[in-house]
Coordinates of C-alpha atoms and ligand atoms in Angstrom, one line a residue:
M319 CA 0.0 0.0 0.0
A320 CA 2.5 2.5 1.1
S321 CA 5.0 1.3 -1.5
L322 CA 2.3 1.5 -4.1
S323 CA 1.5 5.1 -3.3
S324 CA 5.1 6.1 -3.1
R325 CA 5.7 4.5 -6.4
T326 CA 2.7 6.4 -7.9
L327 CA 4.0 9.6 -6.4
I328 CA 7.5 9.0 -7.8
L329 CA 6.1 8.4 -11.2
L330 CA 4.0 11.5 -11.0
T331 CA 7.0 13.5 -9.9
L332 CA 9.0 12.0 -12.8
L333 CA 6.2 12.8 -15.2
S334 CA 6.1 16.4 -14.0
L335 CA 9.8 16.6 -14.3
A336 CA 9.6 15.2 -17.8
A337 CA 7.0 17.8 -18.7
T338 CA 9.4 20.5 -17.9
I339 CA 12.2 19.0 -19.9
Q340 CA 12.7 21.5 -22.6
S341 CA 12.0 20.7 -26.2
H342 CA 14.3 23.4 -27.5
N343 CA 17.4 25.3 -26.5
I344 CA 17.5 28.8 -28.1
T345 CA 21.2 29.2 -27.1
D346 CA 22.1 26.1 -28.9
I347 CA 20.0 27.0 -32.0
L348 CA 21.5 30.5 -32.3
S349 CA 25.1 29.3 -31.7
A350 CA 25.1 28.0 -35.3
F351 CA 24.7 31.6 -36.6
P352 CA 27.6 34.0 -36.0
D353 CA 25.4 36.9 -37.2
Y354 CA 23.4 36.5 -34.0
S355 CA 26.1 35.8 -31.5
L356 CA 25.6 39.1 -29.7
Y357 CA 21.8 38.7 -29.6
N358 CA 22.5 35.2 -28.2
S359 CA 24.8 36.5 -25.6
Y360 CA 22.2 39.0 -24.4
L361 CA 19.5 36.3 -24.3
T362 CA 21.9 34.5 -21.9
Q363 CA 22.8 37.6 -19.8
T364 CA 19.2 38.6 -19.4
R365 CA 18.1 35.0 -18.7
L366 CA 15.6 35.4 -21.4
A367 CA 17.0 32.2 -22.9
D368 CA 15.6 30.2 -20.0
E369 CA 12.3 31.9 -20.3
I370 CA 12.2 31.1 -24.1
N371 CA 13.1 27.5 -23.4
T372 CA 10.3 27.0 -20.9
H373 CA 7.7 28.0 -23.5
Q374 CA 6.4 25.3 -25.8
T375 CA 5.2 27.5 -28.6
I376 CA 7.3 30.5 -29.4
T377 CA 8.7 32.7 -32.1
V378 CA 11.9 34.6 -31.6
L379 CA 12.6 37.7 -33.8
V380 CA 16.3 38.1 -34.1
F381 CA 18.4 40.8 -35.7
N382 CA 22.1 40.9 -36.5
N383 CA 25.0 41.9 -34.3
A384 CA 25.2 45.5 -35.7
A385 CA 21.6 46.2 -34.9
I386 CA 21.8 44.8 -31.3
S387 CA 25.1 46.6 -30.5
A388 CA 23.5 49.9 -31.5
L389 CA 20.6 49.1 -29.2
A390 CA 22.7 47.7 -26.3
A391 CA 25.4 50.4 -26.3
K392 CA 23.2 53.0 -24.7
H393 CA 21.2 51.0 -22.3
P394 CA 21.5 48.9 -19.0
L395 CA 20.8 45.2 -19.1
S396 CA 17.3 45.6 -17.5
V397 CA 16.3 47.9 -20.4
I398 CA 17.8 45.5 -23.0
K399 CA 15.9 42.7 -21.4
N400 CA 12.6 44.5 -21.8
A401 CA 13.4 45.5 -25.4
L402 CA 14.4 41.9 -26.3
S403 CA 11.3 40.4 -24.5
L404 CA 9.2 42.3 -27.0
H405 CA 10.8 40.2 -29.7
V406 CA 9.7 36.9 -28.2
L407 CA 6.2 36.1 -29.6
L408 CA 4.0 33.7 -27.7
D409 CA 2.8 32.0 -30.8
Y410 CA 4.3 30.1 -33.7
Y411 CA 5.0 32.1 -36.9
D412 CA 6.9 30.7 -39.8
A413 CA 7.2 32.3 -43.3
P414 CA 4.0 30.7 -44.7
K415 CA 2.0 31.8 -41.6
L416 CA 3.3 35.4 -41.9
H417 CA 1.8 35.5 -45.4
K418 CA -1.5 34.0 -44.3
I419 CA -2.4 36.5 -41.6
S420 CA -6.2 36.9 -41.7
D421 CA -7.1 40.4 -42.7
G422 CA -3.4 41.0 -43.3
S423 CA -2.7 42.4 -39.9
V424 CA -2.5 40.9 -36.3
L425 CA -1.5 42.0 -32.9
T426 CA 0.5 39.2 -31.2
T427 CA 1.3 38.8 -27.5
T428 CA 5.0 38.9 -26.5
L429 CA 7.0 37.9 -23.4
Y430 CA 7.1 41.6 -22.5
Q431 CA 3.4 41.6 -22.0
T432 CA 3.7 38.9 -19.4
T433 CA 6.2 40.9 -17.3
G434 CA 3.6 43.3 -16.0
H435 CA 5.9 46.2 -17.1
A436 CA 3.9 46.8 -20.2
P437 CA 1.0 49.3 -19.9
G438 CA -1.8 49.3 -22.5
N439 CA -0.9 47.2 -25.5
L440 CA 2.8 48.0 -25.4
G441 CA 3.5 44.3 -24.9
F442 CA 2.0 43.4 -28.3
V443 CA 3.6 43.4 -31.7
N444 CA 1.8 44.4 -34.9
I445 CA 2.5 42.0 -37.8
T446 CA 1.2 43.2 -41.1
D447 CA 1.3 41.4 -44.4
L448 CA 2.2 44.3 -46.7
Q449 CA 2.0 44.6 -50.4
G450 CA 4.6 42.9 -52.6
G451 CA 5.2 40.0 -50.2
K452 CA 6.8 42.2 -47.5
V453 CA 5.9 41.6 -43.9
G454 CA 6.1 44.6 -41.5
F455 CA 6.6 44.5 -37.7
G456 CA 5.9 47.3 -35.3
S457 CA 4.7 48.1 -31.8
A458 CA 1.0 47.7 -31.3
A459 CA 0.9 51.1 -29.6
P460 CA -1.5 53.4 -31.5
G461 CA 0.3 55.5 -34.1
S462 CA 3.4 53.3 -34.3
K463 CA 5.0 52.7 -37.6
L464 CA 5.9 49.3 -39.1
D465 CA 9.6 50.1 -38.9
S466 CA 10.9 46.6 -39.1
S467 CA 10.4 44.0 -41.7
Y468 CA 10.9 40.2 -42.1
T469 CA 14.1 39.4 -43.8
K470 CA 14.6 35.6 -43.5
S471 CA 13.8 32.5 -41.8
V472 CA 16.5 31.2 -39.4
K473 CA 15.3 28.0 -37.9
Q474 CA 12.0 26.2 -37.4
I475 CA 11.0 23.3 -35.2
P476 CA 7.3 23.1 -36.0
Y477 CA 5.3 24.0 -34.0
N478 CA 7.5 24.6 -31.0
I479 CA 10.0 27.3 -31.9
S480 CA 10.6 29.5 -34.9
V481 CA 13.4 31.9 -35.3
L482 CA 12.9 34.7 -37.8
E483 CA 15.3 37.5 -38.7
I484 CA 13.9 41.0 -38.9
S485 CA 15.6 44.1 -40.3
A486 CA 15.6 46.2 -37.2
P487 CA 14.4 46.1 -33.5
V488 CA 10.8 46.7 -32.8
I489 CA 10.7 49.5 -30.3
A490 CA 7.6 50.2 -28.1
P491 CA 7.2 53.8 -27.0
G492 CA 8.9 54.4 -23.7
I493 CA 10.6 51.0 -23.5
L494 CA 14.1 52.4 -23.8
T495 CA 13.5 55.4 -21.6
A496 CA 11.7 53.7 -18.7
P497 CA 13.7 54.3 -15.5
A498 CA 16.0 51.5 -14.8
P499 CA 17.0 51.4 -11.1
S500 CA 20.5 50.3 -10.5
A501 CA 20.9 47.5 -8.0
S502 CA 22.1 49.9 -5.4
D503 CA 19.0 52.1 -5.8
I504 CA 16.6 49.2 -5.0
N505 CA 15.2 49.5 -1.5
I506 CA 14.9 45.9 -0.6
T507 CA 13.2 46.3 2.7
A508 CA 10.6 48.7 1.3
L509 CA 9.8 46.3 -1.4
L510 CA 9.5 43.4 1.1
E511 CA 7.3 45.3 3.4
K512 CA 5.0 46.2 0.6
A513 CA 4.8 42.6 -0.5
G514 CA 3.7 41.3 2.8
A515 CA 7.0 40.2 4.1
K516 CA 7.4 42.7 7.0
K517 CA 8.7 40.1 9.5
F518 CA 11.5 39.0 7.1
A519 CA 12.3 42.6 6.3
S520 CA 12.7 43.4 9.9
L521 CA 14.9 40.4 10.6
I522 CA 17.3 41.1 7.8
V523 CA 17.6 44.7 9.1
S524 CA 18.0 43.7 12.8
T525 CA 20.6 41.0 12.0
G526 CA 22.5 43.2 9.5
V527 CA 22.0 40.5 6.8
I528 CA 20.6 43.3 4.6
K529 CA 24.2 44.5 4.2
T530 CA 25.2 41.1 2.8
Y531 CA 22.2 41.3 0.4
Q532 CA 23.1 44.8 -0.7
S533 CA 26.7 44.1 -1.3
A534 CA 25.7 41.0 -3.4
A535 CA 23.1 42.9 -5.4
D536 CA 25.4 44.5 -7.9
K537 CA 26.6 41.2 -9.2
G538 CA 23.2 39.6 -9.1
L539 CA 20.9 38.6 -6.3
T540 CA 17.8 36.5 -5.9
I541 CA 15.8 36.6 -2.6
F542 CA 13.1 34.2 -1.4
A543 CA 11.2 36.1 1.2
P544 CA 8.8 34.2 3.4
N545 CA 5.6 36.1 3.8
D546 CA 4.3 37.1 7.2
E547 CA 2.0 34.1 7.4
A548 CA 4.9 31.8 6.9
F549 CA 6.5 32.8 10.2
K550 CA 3.2 32.1 12.1
A551 CA 3.0 28.6 10.7
K552 CA 3.1 25.5 12.9
G553 CA 6.6 23.9 13.0
V554 CA 8.5 27.2 12.5
P555 CA 11.1 27.2 15.2
D556 CA 11.1 29.9 17.9
L557 CA 13.5 32.4 16.4
S558 CA 14.2 33.9 19.8
K559 CA 15.7 30.6 20.9
L560 CA 18.3 30.6 18.1
T561 CA 21.7 32.0 18.3
N562 CA 22.5 35.0 16.3
A563 CA 24.8 33.0 14.0
E564 CA 22.0 30.5 13.3
L565 CA 19.5 33.2 12.5
V566 CA 22.0 34.9 10.2
S567 CA 22.5 31.5 8.4
I568 CA 18.8 31.0 8.0
L569 CA 18.4 34.5 6.5
Q570 CA 21.3 34.1 4.2
Y571 CA 19.8 30.8 3.2
H572 CA 16.9 32.7 1.7
A573 CA 19.0 34.3 -1.0
I574 CA 21.2 33.1 -3.8
A575 CA 24.0 35.0 -5.6
G576 CA 23.1 35.7 -9.2
Y577 CA 20.0 36.8 -11.0
S578 CA 17.5 34.0 -11.3
P579 CA 14.2 35.1 -12.6
I580 CA 11.4 32.5 -12.7
G581 CA 12.3 31.1 -16.0
S582 CA 15.8 30.4 -14.8
L583 CA 14.5 28.7 -11.6
K584 CA 12.3 26.5 -13.8
T585 CA 15.3 25.4 -15.8
S586 CA 17.8 24.9 -13.0
K587 CA 18.7 21.3 -12.5
A588 CA 21.5 21.0 -10.0
P589 CA 21.2 22.0 -6.4
I590 CA 21.8 25.7 -6.0
S591 CA 24.1 27.4 -3.5
T592 CA 22.7 30.1 -1.2
L593 CA 24.4 33.0 0.5
A594 CA 24.7 30.7 3.5
T595 CA 26.6 28.0 1.6
N596 CA 29.9 27.5 3.4
G597 CA 31.2 24.4 1.7
A598 CA 30.3 22.0 -1.2
G599 CA 26.8 20.8 -0.9
K600 CA 26.1 22.8 2.3
Y601 CA 23.0 25.0 2.7
D602 CA 21.8 24.1 -0.8
L603 CA 18.3 24.4 -2.3
T604 CA 16.8 22.2 -4.9
V605 CA 14.2 23.4 -7.3
T606 CA 11.4 21.4 -8.9
T607 CA 8.8 22.6 -11.4
A608 CA 5.4 21.3 -12.3
G609 CA 3.8 23.4 -14.9
D610 CA 4.1 27.0 -13.8
Q611 CA 4.6 26.0 -10.1
V612 CA 8.1 26.3 -8.8
T613 CA 9.0 24.6 -5.5
L614 CA 12.1 25.0 -3.4
H615 CA 13.3 22.0 -1.4
T616 CA 15.6 22.3 1.6
G617 CA 16.0 18.7 2.5
V618 CA 13.8 19.3 5.6
G619 CA 10.7 20.8 3.9
S620 CA 9.6 22.6 0.8
S621 CA 8.0 25.8 -0.2
R622 CA 6.1 27.1 -3.1
V623 CA 7.5 30.2 -4.8
A624 CA 4.5 32.5 -4.6
D625 CA 4.9 35.9 -6.2
T626 CA 7.5 37.9 -8.0
V627 CA 8.1 41.1 -6.1
L628 CA 10.8 42.4 -8.3
D629 CA 12.4 41.2 -11.5
S630 CA 14.8 43.8 -12.6
T631 CA 18.2 42.6 -13.9
P632 CA 20.3 41.9 -11.9
V633 CA 17.9 41.5 -8.9
A634 CA 15.0 39.2 -8.5
I635 CA 12.8 39.1 -5.3
F636 CA 10.1 36.4 -4.7
T637 CA 7.8 35.7 -1.8
V638 CA 7.6 32.1 -0.6
D639 CA 4.9 30.4 1.4
N640 CA 7.1 28.7 4.0
V641 CA 10.2 29.6 5.9
L642 CA 13.1 27.7 4.4
L643 CA 14.7 25.6 7.0
P644 CA 18.2 24.3 6.1
S645 CA 18.8 20.7 6.9
E646 CA 22.2 21.7 8.3
L647 CA 20.4 23.3 11.2
F648 CA 17.1 21.5 11.3
G649 CA 18.0 18.1 9.9
K650 CA 17.4 16.6 13.4
S651 CA 13.8 17.8 14.1
P652 CA 13.9 21.4 15.3
S653 CA 10.9 21.3 17.5
P654 CA 9.3 18.2 18.9
A655 CA 6.4 16.7 16.9
P656 CA 5.1 17.7 13.6
G657 CA 8.3 18.2 11.8
P658 CA 9.6 21.6 10.6
A659 CA 7.9 23.3 7.8
P660 CA 4.2 22.7 7.2
V661 CA 5.0 21.3 3.8
S662 CA 2.5 22.0 1.2
A663 CA 0.8 18.9 -0.1
P664 CA 1.8 16.3 -1.1
S665 CA 3.7 15.6 2.1
P666 CA 7.2 14.4 1.3
A667 CA 7.0 11.6 3.8
P668 CA 5.5 8.8 1.6
V669 CA 7.7 9.7 -1.4
L670 CA 10.9 10.0 0.6
A671 CA 10.6 6.9 2.7
P672 CA 13.6 4.8 1.5
G673 CA 11.3 2.0 0.6
P674 CA 11.9 -0.5 -2.2
A675 CA 9.9 1.7 -4.6
S676 CA 12.5 4.4 -4.7
V677 CA 15.1 1.8 -5.6
E678 CA 13.1 -0.1 -8.1
A679 CA 11.9 2.9 -10.0
P680 CA 15.2 3.7 -11.7
S681 CA 15.8 0.3 -13.3
P682 CA 13.1 0.3 -16.0
L683 CA 13.7 3.9 -16.9
A684 CA 17.4 4.4 -16.9
A685 CA 19.1 1.9 -19.2
S686 CA 22.6 2.4 -17.8
P687 CA 21.9 3.7 -14.2
P688 CA 25.2 5.3 -13.2
A689 CA 24.9 6.5 -9.7
P690 CA 21.8 5.7 -7.6
P691 CA 22.5 2.2 -6.1
S692 CA 26.2 2.9 -5.5
E693 CA 25.3 6.0 -3.5
T694 CA 24.1 3.8 -0.7
P695 CA 26.8 3.9 2.0
G696 CA 29.1 0.9 1.9
G697 CA 27.4 -0.7 -1.0
A698 CA 24.6 -2.0 1.2
P699 CA 21.5 -3.1 -0.6
A700 CA 19.7 0.1 -1.4
D701 CA 16.5 -0.9 0.2
A702 CA 18.1 -1.2 3.6
P703 CA 17.6 2.0 5.6
S704 CA 20.8 4.0 5.5
A705 CA 22.6 5.0 8.7
E706 CA 21.1 8.4 8.4
S707 CA 17.5 7.4 8.0
A708 CA 17.9 4.8 10.8
N709 CA 18.9 7.6 13.1
S710 CA 16.2 10.0 12.1
T711 CA 13.5 7.3 12.1
S712 CA 14.0 7.1 15.9
G713 CA 13.7 10.9 16.0
N714 CA 10.0 11.3 16.5
G715 CA 8.2 11.2 13.2
A716 CA 10.7 13.1 11.3
G717 CA 12.1 10.0 9.7
H718 CA 12.2 11.4 6.2
V719 CA 14.4 14.2 7.1
A720 CA 17.6 13.0 5.5
S721 CA 16.0 11.5 2.5
P722 CA 14.8 14.3 0.3
A723 CA 18.4 14.9 -0.8
L724 CA 18.6 11.2 -1.7
L725 CA 15.4 11.3 -3.7
M726 CA 16.4 14.5 -5.4
T727 CA 19.7 12.9 -6.4
V728 CA 17.8 9.9 -7.8
L729 CA 15.4 12.2 -9.7
V730 CA 18.1 14.5 -11.0
T731 CA 20.2 11.5 -12.1
L732 CA 17.1 9.9 -13.7
S733 CA 16.1 13.1 -15.5
A734 CA 19.7 13.6 -16.6
A735 CA 19.7 10.1 -17.9
A736 CA 16.3 10.7 -19.6
I737 CA 17.6 13.9 -21.2
S738 CA 20.8 12.3 -22.5
S739 CA 18.8 9.4 -23.9
I740 CA 16.6 11.9 -25.7
V741 CA 19.5 13.8 -27.0
L742 CA 21.3 10.7 -28.1
S743 CA 18.4 9.1 -29.9
Ligands
LIG1263 C1 21.7 25.0 -24.3 O1 22.7 25.0 -25.2 C2 23.9 25.6 -24.7 C3 24.9 25.7 -25.9 O2 24.9 24.5 -26.6 C4 24.5 24.8 -23.5 O3 25.6 25.4 -23.0 C5 23.4 24.8 -22.4 O4 23.8 24.1 -21.3 C6 22.1 24.3 -23.0 N1 21.0 24.5 -22.0 C7 20.3 23.6 -21.5 C8 19.3 24.0 -20.5 O5 20.4 22.4 -21.9
LIG1264 C1 -0.8 47.6 -37.6 O1 -0.2 48.8 -38.0 C2 -0.7 49.3 -39.2 C3 0.1 50.5 -39.5 O2 0.2 51.4 -38.4 C4 -2.2 49.7 -39.0 O3 -2.7 50.2 -40.2 C5 -2.9 48.4 -38.6 O4 -4.3 48.7 -38.3 C6 -2.3 47.8 -37.4 N1 -2.9 46.5 -37.1 C7 -3.7 46.2 -36.1 C8 -4.2 44.8 -36.0 O5 -3.9 47.0 -35.2
LIG1265 C1 7.5 20.0 -29.6 O1 7.2 20.0 -28.2 C2 6.5 18.9 -27.8 C3 6.2 19.2 -26.3 O2 7.3 19.6 -25.6 C4 7.3 17.7 -27.9 O3 6.6 16.6 -27.5 C5 7.7 17.5 -29.4 O4 8.6 16.4 -29.5 C6 8.4 18.8 -29.9 N1 8.6 18.6 -31.3 C7 9.8 18.6 -31.8 C8 9.9 18.5 -33.3 O5 10.8 18.7 -31.2
LIG1266 C1 14.1 51.9 2.6 O1 12.7 51.9 3.0 C2 12.5 51.9 4.4 C3 11.1 51.8 4.6 O2 10.7 50.5 4.3 C4 13.1 53.2 5.0 O3 12.9 53.1 6.4 C5 14.5 53.3 4.6 O4 15.0 54.6 5.0 C6 14.7 53.2 3.1 N1 16.1 53.2 2.8 C7 16.6 54.1 1.9 C8 18.1 54.0 1.7 O5 15.9 54.9 1.3
LIG1267 C1 23.6 8.0 14.0 O1 23.7 7.8 15.4 C2 24.9 7.3 15.8 C3 24.8 7.0 17.2 O2 24.0 7.9 17.9 C4 26.0 8.3 15.5 O3 27.3 7.9 15.8 C5 25.9 8.7 14.0 O4 26.9 9.7 13.7 C6 24.6 9.1 13.6 N1 24.5 9.3 12.2 C7 24.0 10.3 11.6 C8 24.0 10.3 10.2 O5 23.5 11.2 12.3

């Protein structure tokens, strides 16, 4: 019974992982075209590449190195990101479709529209089939000209991704002149307070962790701020009983160096280091994605990534539903009873129990399973409880504490195997 349900859950988890395996890689596609190397580089720098890869039906309008260097020379990365996101159409257009637009003209939604930065219809692009076989592109804002035109097809994977070259960037009114706060201008605490994370904001100020955040911000920073409800949840340790060093570690654990907007979180595979990381594999977070839902796993519990508070290159701030409790501090059941974070359903317990299912699952799927079985300490049969789980099983219902990392290792290995078998076939 238990093993059946854990098997089902594992399969579901694998399926949801499989669903997020990308069907295309824009960086790879463009790398074959030196004319777009700069464009490609900006897609990487702005993390738009990740966003593009997570969309199943998409058209990217590219322009050559000369055109993008003219655009990029005068603007910070956050502005370049907005400008480029207007060139990512959330629909599939190849050359035949461009010439078959009904009534000759259409407004199509772009990635820029989904950022919430685009007022009115500034996030739409007007595609018009002009006379003489020419296709014009322009901003959908009233009064805009069709300043850019289709020049050639670059690459198509029907009907997933199409890359088309256009003659010049499509510029929406105001997109280049919108104020672009530099990282040092961003008032992190003010944003957090406004987003309903007052408690977290006050903690980072009182402990001085805000300074760590601020000094990291210029080079890129991503913050996961628990909302005020998260601190009231059952199972959250009494912060006043922690040492200052522990509290600092927890707060540093809620941020990662580098800019990781939601698309990048969705595509991240390996465990990610946090600002608390003080050695290989320490204070890591693992990310899983199911559809649009991104979940962070600490090894003790997990938390949904709730809202985007700020996405402005190089800083991203999110709210999360639960306080993230690092296994380094809470691996051994922080408070008696119900286990640390009130994990959002489904509870990890059944999945993570090191039962036979978690061991048998790999074999039919991974033809040449490299790691999983050998990861069991001392080469013991993998279905025997490991030393760690034996210890924590005695520890009052928190028996699964040490196991999420193991499960994630298995899942990551499996999905890596799945990806390589897809790539190789
Ligand atoms: C996409 O392709 C690039 C270049 O080939 C590679 O470096 C990168 O790892 C790939 N990204 C993913 C998510 O596979
Ligand atoms: C697209 O732009 C052209 C030229 O400004 C305009 O005539 C046309 O109505 C626009 N199309 C749509 C669907 O708004
Ligand atoms: C297009 O995407 C779908 C869904 O990700 C995938 O099943 C299909 O194989 C892709 N098509 C191609 C030609 O890659
Ligand atoms: C940031 O905002 C807070 C209010 O949340 C305010 O107290 C503080 O002075 C602001 N800091 C700066 C540098 O403006
Ligand atoms: C398990 O408990 C034993 C004895 O208490 C201890 O020596 C060992 O280090 C513990 N192992 C882990 C992984 O905590």
